[in-house]
Coordinates of C-alpha atoms in Angstrom, one line a residue:
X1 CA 102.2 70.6 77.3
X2 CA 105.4 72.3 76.2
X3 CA 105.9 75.7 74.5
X4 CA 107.7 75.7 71.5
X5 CA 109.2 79.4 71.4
X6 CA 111.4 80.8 72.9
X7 CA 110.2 83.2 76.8
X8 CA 111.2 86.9 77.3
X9 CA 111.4 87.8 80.9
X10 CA 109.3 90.8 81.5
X11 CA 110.1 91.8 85.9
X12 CA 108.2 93.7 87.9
X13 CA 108.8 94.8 91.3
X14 CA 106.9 96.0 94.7
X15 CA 107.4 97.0 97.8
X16 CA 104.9 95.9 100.2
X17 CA 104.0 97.2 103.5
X18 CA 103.2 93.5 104.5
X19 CA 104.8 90.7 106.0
X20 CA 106.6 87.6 103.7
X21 CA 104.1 85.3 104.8
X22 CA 101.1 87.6 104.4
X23 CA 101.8 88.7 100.8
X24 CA 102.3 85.3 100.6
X25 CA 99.3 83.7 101.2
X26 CA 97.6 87.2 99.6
X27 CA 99.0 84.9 96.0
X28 CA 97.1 82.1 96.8
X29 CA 94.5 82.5 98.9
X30 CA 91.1 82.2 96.8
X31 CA 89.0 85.3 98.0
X32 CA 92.0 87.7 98.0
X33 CA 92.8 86.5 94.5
X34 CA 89.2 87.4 93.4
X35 CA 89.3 90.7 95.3
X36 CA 92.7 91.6 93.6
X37 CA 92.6 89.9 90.0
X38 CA 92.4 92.3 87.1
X39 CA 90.7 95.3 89.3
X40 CA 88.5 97.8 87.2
X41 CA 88.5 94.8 84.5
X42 CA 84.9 93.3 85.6
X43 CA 83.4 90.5 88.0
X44 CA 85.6 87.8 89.2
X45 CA 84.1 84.6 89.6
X46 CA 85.0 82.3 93.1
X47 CA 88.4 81.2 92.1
X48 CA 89.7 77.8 92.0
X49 CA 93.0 76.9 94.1
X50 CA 94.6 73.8 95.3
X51 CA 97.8 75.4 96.5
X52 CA 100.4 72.4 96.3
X53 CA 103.4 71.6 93.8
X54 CA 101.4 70.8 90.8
X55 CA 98.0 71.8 92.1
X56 CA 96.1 73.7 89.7
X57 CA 94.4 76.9 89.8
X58 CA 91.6 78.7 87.7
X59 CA 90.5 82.6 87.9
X60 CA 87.4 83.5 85.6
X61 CA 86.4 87.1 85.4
X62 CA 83.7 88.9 83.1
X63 CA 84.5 91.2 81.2
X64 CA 82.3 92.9 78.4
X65 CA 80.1 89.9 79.0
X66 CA 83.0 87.5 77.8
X67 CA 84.0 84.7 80.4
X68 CA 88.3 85.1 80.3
X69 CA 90.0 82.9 81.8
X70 CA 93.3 82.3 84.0
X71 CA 94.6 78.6 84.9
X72 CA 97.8 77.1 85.4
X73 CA 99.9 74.7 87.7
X74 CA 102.0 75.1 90.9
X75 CA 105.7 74.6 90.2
X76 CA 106.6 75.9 93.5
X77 CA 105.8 76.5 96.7
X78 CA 107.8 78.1 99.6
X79 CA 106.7 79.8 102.0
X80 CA 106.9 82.5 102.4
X81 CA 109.8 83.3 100.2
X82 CA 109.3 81.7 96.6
X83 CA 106.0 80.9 94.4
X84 CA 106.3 79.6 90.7
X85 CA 103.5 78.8 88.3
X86 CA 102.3 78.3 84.8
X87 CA 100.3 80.7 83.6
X88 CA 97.8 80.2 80.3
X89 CA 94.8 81.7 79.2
X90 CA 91.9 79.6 77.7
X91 CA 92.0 81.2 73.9
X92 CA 95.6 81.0 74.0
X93 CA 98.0 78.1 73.0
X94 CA 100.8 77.0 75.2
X95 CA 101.5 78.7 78.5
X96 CA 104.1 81.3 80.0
X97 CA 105.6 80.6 83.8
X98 CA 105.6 83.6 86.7
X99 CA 108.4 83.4 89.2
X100 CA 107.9 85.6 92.5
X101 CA 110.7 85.8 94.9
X102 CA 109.2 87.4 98.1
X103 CA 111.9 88.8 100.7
X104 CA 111.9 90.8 104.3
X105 CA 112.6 94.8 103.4
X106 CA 112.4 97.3 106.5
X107 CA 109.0 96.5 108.2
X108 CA 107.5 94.6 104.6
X109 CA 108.3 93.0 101.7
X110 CA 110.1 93.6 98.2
X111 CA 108.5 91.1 95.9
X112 CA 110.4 90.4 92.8
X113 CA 107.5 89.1 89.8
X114 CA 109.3 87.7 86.3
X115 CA 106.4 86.6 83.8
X116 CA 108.9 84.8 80.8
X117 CA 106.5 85.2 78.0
X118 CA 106.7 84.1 74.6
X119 CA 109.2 86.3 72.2
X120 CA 105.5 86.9 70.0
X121 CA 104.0 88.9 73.3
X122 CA 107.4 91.0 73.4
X123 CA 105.5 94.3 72.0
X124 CA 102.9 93.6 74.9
X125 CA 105.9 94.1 77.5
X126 CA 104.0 97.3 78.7
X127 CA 100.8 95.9 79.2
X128 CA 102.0 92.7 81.5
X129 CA 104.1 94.7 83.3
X130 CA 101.2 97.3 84.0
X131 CA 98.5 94.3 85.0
X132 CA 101.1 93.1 87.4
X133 CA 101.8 96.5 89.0
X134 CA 98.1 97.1 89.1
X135 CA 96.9 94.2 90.9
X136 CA 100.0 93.8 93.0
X137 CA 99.0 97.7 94.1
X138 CA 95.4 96.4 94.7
X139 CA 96.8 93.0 96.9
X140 CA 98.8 95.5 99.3
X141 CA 95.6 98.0 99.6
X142 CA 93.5 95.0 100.6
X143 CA 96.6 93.3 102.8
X144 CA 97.2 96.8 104.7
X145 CA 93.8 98.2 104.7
X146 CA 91.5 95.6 104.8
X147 CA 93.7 93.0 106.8
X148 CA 95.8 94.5 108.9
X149 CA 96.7 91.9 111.8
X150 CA 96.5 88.6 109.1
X151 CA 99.9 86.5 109.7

């Protein structure tokens, strides 16, 4: 599938008081995803991950009583310093990419997020960049809380 428009990079940043590898794995591991996806929004249902260069994943959450849904494809995988997937939602055409550059900062991690979305979603720059912040906010509480010795 290929998008016809042209993307606008919307970046969001955070500074995690995690290791690399742990926020990491937080990105693809399937029970932290469901325990971090779209907090406050509704249930998450078990999320689907095959965590390889062009392995596919799929998050489903409830909300109002509406199954919406999340898949897209691995484009890369470094650990622990670079992800990079598609990113499309099932009553949307075409797909948008996420890049995340992950690096060492003092005792955690400064992860760099850049969602390039579709020049349409421009006027929605707000609203990604507050979803990201949020659930990156609710990975670290559940990586530093609820985790603390996870490598």
């Amino acid at each position: 599938m290929e998008n016809e428009w042209q993307s606008y990079d919307v970046e969001v940043t955070h500074l995690f008081g995690a290791s690399p590898a742990q926020v990491y794995d937080a990105w693809l591991d399937p029970d932290l995803i469901c325990a971090w996806f779209g907090p406050g929004l509704g249930q998450t249902l078990p999320v689907e991950v095959d965590a390889s260069v062009g392995g596919k994943f799929r998050i489903v959450q409830i909300r109002d009583g509406q199954a919406v849904g999340h898949s897209g494809y691995y484009l890369v995988l470094d650990r622990p310093h670079h992800i990079a997937f598609t990113w499309a939602m099932d009553d949307d055409d075409g797909y948008s990419e996420v890049r995340i550059a992950l690096a060492p900062k003092d005792t955690g991690t400064q992860v760099r997020l850049v969602h390039a979305i579709g020049e349409q979603w421009q006027a929605y720059e707000a609203q990604v960049k507050q979803a990201w912040s949020t659930m990156m906010a609710e990975m670290e509480s559940l990586l530093v809380n609820d985790n603390p010795s996870q490598a």
